[in-house]
Coordinates of C-alpha atoms in Angstrom, one line a residue:
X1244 CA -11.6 7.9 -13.2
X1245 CA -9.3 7.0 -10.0
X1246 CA -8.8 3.7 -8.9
X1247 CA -10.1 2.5 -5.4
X1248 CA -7.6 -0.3 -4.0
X1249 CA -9.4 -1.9 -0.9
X1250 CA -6.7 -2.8 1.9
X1251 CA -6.2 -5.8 3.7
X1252 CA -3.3 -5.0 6.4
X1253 CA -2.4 -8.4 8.2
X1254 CA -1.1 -9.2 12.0
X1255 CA -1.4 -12.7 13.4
X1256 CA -3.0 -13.6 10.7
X1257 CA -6.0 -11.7 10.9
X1258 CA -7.1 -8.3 8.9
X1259 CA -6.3 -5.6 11.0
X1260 CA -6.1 -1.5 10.7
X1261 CA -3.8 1.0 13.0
X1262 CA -3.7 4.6 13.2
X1263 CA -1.0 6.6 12.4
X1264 CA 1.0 3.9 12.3
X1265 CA 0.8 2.8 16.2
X1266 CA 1.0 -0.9 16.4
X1267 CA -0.9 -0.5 20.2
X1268 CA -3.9 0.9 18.0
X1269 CA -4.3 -2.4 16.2
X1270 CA -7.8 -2.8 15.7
X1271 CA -9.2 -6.4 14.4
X1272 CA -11.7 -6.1 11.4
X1273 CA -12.2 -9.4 10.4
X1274 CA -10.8 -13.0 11.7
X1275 CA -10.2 -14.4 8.1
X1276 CA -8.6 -12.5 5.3
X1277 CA -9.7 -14.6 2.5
X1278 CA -13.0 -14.5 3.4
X1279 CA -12.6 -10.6 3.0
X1280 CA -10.7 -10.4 0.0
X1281 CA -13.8 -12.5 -1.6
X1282 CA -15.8 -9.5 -0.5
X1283 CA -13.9 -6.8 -1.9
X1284 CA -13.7 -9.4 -5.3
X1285 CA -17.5 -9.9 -5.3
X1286 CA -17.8 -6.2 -5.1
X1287 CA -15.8 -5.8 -8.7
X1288 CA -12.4 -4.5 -7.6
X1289 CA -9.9 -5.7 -9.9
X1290 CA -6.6 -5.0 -7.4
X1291 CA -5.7 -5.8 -3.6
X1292 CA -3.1 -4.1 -1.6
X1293 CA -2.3 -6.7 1.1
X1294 CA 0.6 -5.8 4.0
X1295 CA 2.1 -7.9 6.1
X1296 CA 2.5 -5.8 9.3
X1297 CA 4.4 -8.6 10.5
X1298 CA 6.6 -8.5 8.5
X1299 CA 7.4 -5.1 8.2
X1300 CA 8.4 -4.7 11.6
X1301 CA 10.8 -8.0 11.5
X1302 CA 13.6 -8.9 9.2
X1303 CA 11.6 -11.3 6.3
X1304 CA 8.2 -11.6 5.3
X1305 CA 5.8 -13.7 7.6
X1306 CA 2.4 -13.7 6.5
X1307 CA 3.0 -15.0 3.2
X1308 CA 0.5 -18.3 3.3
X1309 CA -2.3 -15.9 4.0
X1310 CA -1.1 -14.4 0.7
X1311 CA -1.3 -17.6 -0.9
X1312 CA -4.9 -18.3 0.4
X1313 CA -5.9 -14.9 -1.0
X1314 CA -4.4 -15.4 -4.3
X1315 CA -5.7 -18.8 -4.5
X1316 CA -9.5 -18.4 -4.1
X1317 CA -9.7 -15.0 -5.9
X1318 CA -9.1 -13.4 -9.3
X1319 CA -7.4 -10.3 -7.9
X1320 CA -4.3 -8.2 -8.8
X1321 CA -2.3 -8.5 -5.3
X1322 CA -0.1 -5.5 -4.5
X1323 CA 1.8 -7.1 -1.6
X1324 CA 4.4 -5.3 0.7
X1325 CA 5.8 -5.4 4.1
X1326 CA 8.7 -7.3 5.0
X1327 CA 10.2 -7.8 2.0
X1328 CA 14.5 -7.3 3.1
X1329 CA 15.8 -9.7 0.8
X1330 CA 15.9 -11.6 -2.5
X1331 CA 14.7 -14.6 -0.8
X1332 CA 11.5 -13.0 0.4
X1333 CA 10.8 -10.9 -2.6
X1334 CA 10.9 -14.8 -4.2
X1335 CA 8.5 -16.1 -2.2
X1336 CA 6.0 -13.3 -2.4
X1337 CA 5.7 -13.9 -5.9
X1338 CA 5.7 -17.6 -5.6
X1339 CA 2.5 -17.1 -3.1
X1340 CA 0.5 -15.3 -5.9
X1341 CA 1.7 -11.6 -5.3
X1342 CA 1.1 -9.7 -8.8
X1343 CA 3.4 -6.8 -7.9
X1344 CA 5.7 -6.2 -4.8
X1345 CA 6.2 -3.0 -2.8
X1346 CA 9.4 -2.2 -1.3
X1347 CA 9.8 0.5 1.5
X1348 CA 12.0 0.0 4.2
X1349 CA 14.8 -1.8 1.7
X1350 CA 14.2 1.2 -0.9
X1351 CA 15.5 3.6 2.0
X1352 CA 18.0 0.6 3.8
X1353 CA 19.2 -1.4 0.7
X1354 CA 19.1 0.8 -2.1
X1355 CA 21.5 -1.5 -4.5
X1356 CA 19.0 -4.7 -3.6
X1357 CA 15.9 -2.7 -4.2
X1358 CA 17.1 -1.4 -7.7
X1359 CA 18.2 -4.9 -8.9
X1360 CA 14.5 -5.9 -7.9
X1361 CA 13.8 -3.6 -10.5
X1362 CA 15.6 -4.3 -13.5
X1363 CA 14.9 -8.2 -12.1
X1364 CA 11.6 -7.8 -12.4
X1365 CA 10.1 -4.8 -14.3
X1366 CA 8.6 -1.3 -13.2
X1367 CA 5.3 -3.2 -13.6
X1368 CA 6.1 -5.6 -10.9
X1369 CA 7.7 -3.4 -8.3
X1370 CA 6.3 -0.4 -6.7
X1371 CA 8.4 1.9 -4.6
X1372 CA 7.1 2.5 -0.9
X1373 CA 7.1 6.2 0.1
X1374 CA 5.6 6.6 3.2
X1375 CA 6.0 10.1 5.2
X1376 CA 5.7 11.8 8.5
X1377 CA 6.6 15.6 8.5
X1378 CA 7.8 15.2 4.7
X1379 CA 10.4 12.3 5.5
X1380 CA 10.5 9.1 4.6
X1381 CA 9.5 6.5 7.2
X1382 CA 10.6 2.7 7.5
X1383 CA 10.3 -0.5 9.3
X1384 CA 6.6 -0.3 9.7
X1385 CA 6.7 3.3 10.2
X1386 CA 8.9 2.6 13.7
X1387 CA 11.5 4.6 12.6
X1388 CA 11.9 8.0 10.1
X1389 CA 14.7 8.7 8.2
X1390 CA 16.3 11.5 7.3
X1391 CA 15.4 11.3 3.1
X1392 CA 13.1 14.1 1.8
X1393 CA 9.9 12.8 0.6
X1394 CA 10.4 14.3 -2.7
X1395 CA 13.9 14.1 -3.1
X1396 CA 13.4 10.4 -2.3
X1397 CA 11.2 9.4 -5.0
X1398 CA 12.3 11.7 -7.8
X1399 CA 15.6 10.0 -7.7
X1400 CA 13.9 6.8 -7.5
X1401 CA 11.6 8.3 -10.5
X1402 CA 14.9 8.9 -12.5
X1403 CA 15.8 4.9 -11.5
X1404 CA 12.7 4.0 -13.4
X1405 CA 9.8 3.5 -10.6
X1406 CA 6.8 3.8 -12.2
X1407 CA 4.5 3.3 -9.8
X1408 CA 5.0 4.8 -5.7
X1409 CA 2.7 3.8 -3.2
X1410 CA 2.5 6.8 -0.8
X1411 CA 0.5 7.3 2.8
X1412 CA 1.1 10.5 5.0
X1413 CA 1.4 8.9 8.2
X1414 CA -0.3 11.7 10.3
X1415 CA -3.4 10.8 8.9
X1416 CA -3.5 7.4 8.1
X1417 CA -6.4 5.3 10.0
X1418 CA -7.5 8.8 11.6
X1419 CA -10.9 9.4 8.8
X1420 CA -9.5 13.0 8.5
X1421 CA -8.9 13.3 5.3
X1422 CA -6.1 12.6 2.7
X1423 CA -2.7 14.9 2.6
X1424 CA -4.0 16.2 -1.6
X1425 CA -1.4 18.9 -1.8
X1426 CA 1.3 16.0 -0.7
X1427 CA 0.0 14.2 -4.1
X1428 CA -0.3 17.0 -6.0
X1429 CA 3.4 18.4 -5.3
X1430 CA 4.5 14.5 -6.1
X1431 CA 3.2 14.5 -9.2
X1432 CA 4.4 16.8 -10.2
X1433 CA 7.8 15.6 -9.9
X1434 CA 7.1 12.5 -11.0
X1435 CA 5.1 13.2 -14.5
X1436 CA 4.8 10.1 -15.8
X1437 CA 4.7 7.8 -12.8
X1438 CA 1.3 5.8 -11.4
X1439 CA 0.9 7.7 -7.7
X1440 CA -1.3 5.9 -5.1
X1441 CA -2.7 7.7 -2.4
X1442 CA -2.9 6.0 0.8
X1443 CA -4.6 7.1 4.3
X1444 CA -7.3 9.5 5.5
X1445 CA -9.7 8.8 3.3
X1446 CA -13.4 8.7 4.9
X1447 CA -16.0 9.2 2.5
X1448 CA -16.8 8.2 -1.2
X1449 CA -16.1 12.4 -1.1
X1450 CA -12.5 12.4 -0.2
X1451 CA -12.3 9.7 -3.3
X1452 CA -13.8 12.1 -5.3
X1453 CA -12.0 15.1 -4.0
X1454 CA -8.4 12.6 -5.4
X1455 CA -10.0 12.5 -8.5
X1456 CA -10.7 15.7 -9.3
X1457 CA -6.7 16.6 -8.0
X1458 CA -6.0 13.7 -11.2
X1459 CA -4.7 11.1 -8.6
X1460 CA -4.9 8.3 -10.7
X1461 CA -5.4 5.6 -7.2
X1462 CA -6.4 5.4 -3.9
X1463 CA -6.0 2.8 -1.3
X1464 CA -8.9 2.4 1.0
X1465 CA -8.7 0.7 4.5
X1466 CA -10.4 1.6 7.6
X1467 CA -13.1 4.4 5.6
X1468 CA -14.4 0.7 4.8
X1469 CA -14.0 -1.2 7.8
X1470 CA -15.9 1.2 9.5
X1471 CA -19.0 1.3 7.0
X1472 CA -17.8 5.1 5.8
X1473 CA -17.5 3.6 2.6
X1474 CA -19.3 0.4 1.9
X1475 CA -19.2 -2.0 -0.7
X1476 CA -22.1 -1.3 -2.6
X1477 CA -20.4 2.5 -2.8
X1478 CA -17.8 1.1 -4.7
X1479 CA -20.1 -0.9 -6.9
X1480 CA -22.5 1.5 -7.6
X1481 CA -19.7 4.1 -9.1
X1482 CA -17.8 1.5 -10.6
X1483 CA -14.4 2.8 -8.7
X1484 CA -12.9 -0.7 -8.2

């Protein structure tokens, strides 16, 4: 059965969702992050996927004593990424309690740095960004879009020996219109023995479902829960955490 990863995106602090990207649709969800991550915990979900919005649109990490806080009073697996441009800050994530790291931006920007990560610290440790708008790769908190082919972009990662790719279609992400399934469906198969999480759209315990069926073995799931679309007890109930 997929895995549902509950999302706690961070700006001043505070948990926060945007749509599409736009950091002028920041919307705040919740004052304390900890005090949601004990949620999501309490609820029986295993992982967290925590981003430092911050951080992704500067040059180093900046939210990384919330991270601490959250790995500190809870049990969970913490995906953390944005922000993370040098060695330095990829040190401190992990010193904070991050479980695994994801790197975007650098994988696009600093292609020799990222890939030491890498052998540094395992394919079990660090997960290769791929975010997308129009099939191209975007960085720096989805501010700017390269010219890297989606595809082409993580296959030759893939061949590096990513096993794991964190990947949200941009044009969807915080709008509750569904997730991009033929976008996960044509990366897998490129990718045949890698871990693909599917990140934005998602507004019902059906679009879950709908992943699952496509064999997307994850899902990261923000706003559908912020919003009550998918609530807490959903995830419970069908064991999804």
């Amino acid at each position: 059965m997929i895995q549902v990863i509950p999302a706690i995106d961070i700006i001043g602090g505070k948990c926060v969702r945007l749509t599409r990207g736009d950091y002028d649709s920041s919307r705040v969800y919740g004052e304390n992050p900890v005090d949601m991550a004990k949620r999501f915990s309490d609820a029986g979900c295993r992982q967290l996927h925590v981003v430092d919005l911050d951080g992704a649109r500067s040059s180093h990490i900046v939210n990384y004593k919330t991270l601490e806080k959250i790995a500190t009073h809870t049990a969970l697996v913490i995906d953390f990424g944005g922000g993370l441009k040098s060695d330095e800050d990829v040190r401190i994530a992990f010193d904070c309690g991050a479980a695994m790291i994801t790197g975007g931006s650098v994988a696009v920007k600093s292609p020799d740095m990222f890939e030491r990560w890498l052998v540094k610290y395992g394919a079990d440790k660090v997960i290769l960004g791929a975010d997308a708008n129009a099939g191209k790769v975007a960085t720096d908190g989805w501010l700017e879009q390269s010219d890297y082919d989606l595809l082409e972009f993580v296959k030759a990662y893939y061949k590096k020996g990513i096993r794991q790719v964190i990947s949200t279609d941009i044009s969807v992400d915080g709008t509750l219109e569904g997730p991009s399934i033929d976008m996960y469906r044509s990366m897998m198969e490129v990718l045949p023995e890698a871990r693909v999480i599917a990140s934005g759209g998602v507004s019902s315990v059906d679009d879950i479902y709908r992943l699952n069926d496509a064999g997307v073995p994850a899902v990261i799931v923000g706003k559908a829960i912020y919003e009550g679309r998918i609530t807490l007890n959903d995830l419970e109930r069908i064991a999804l955490c």
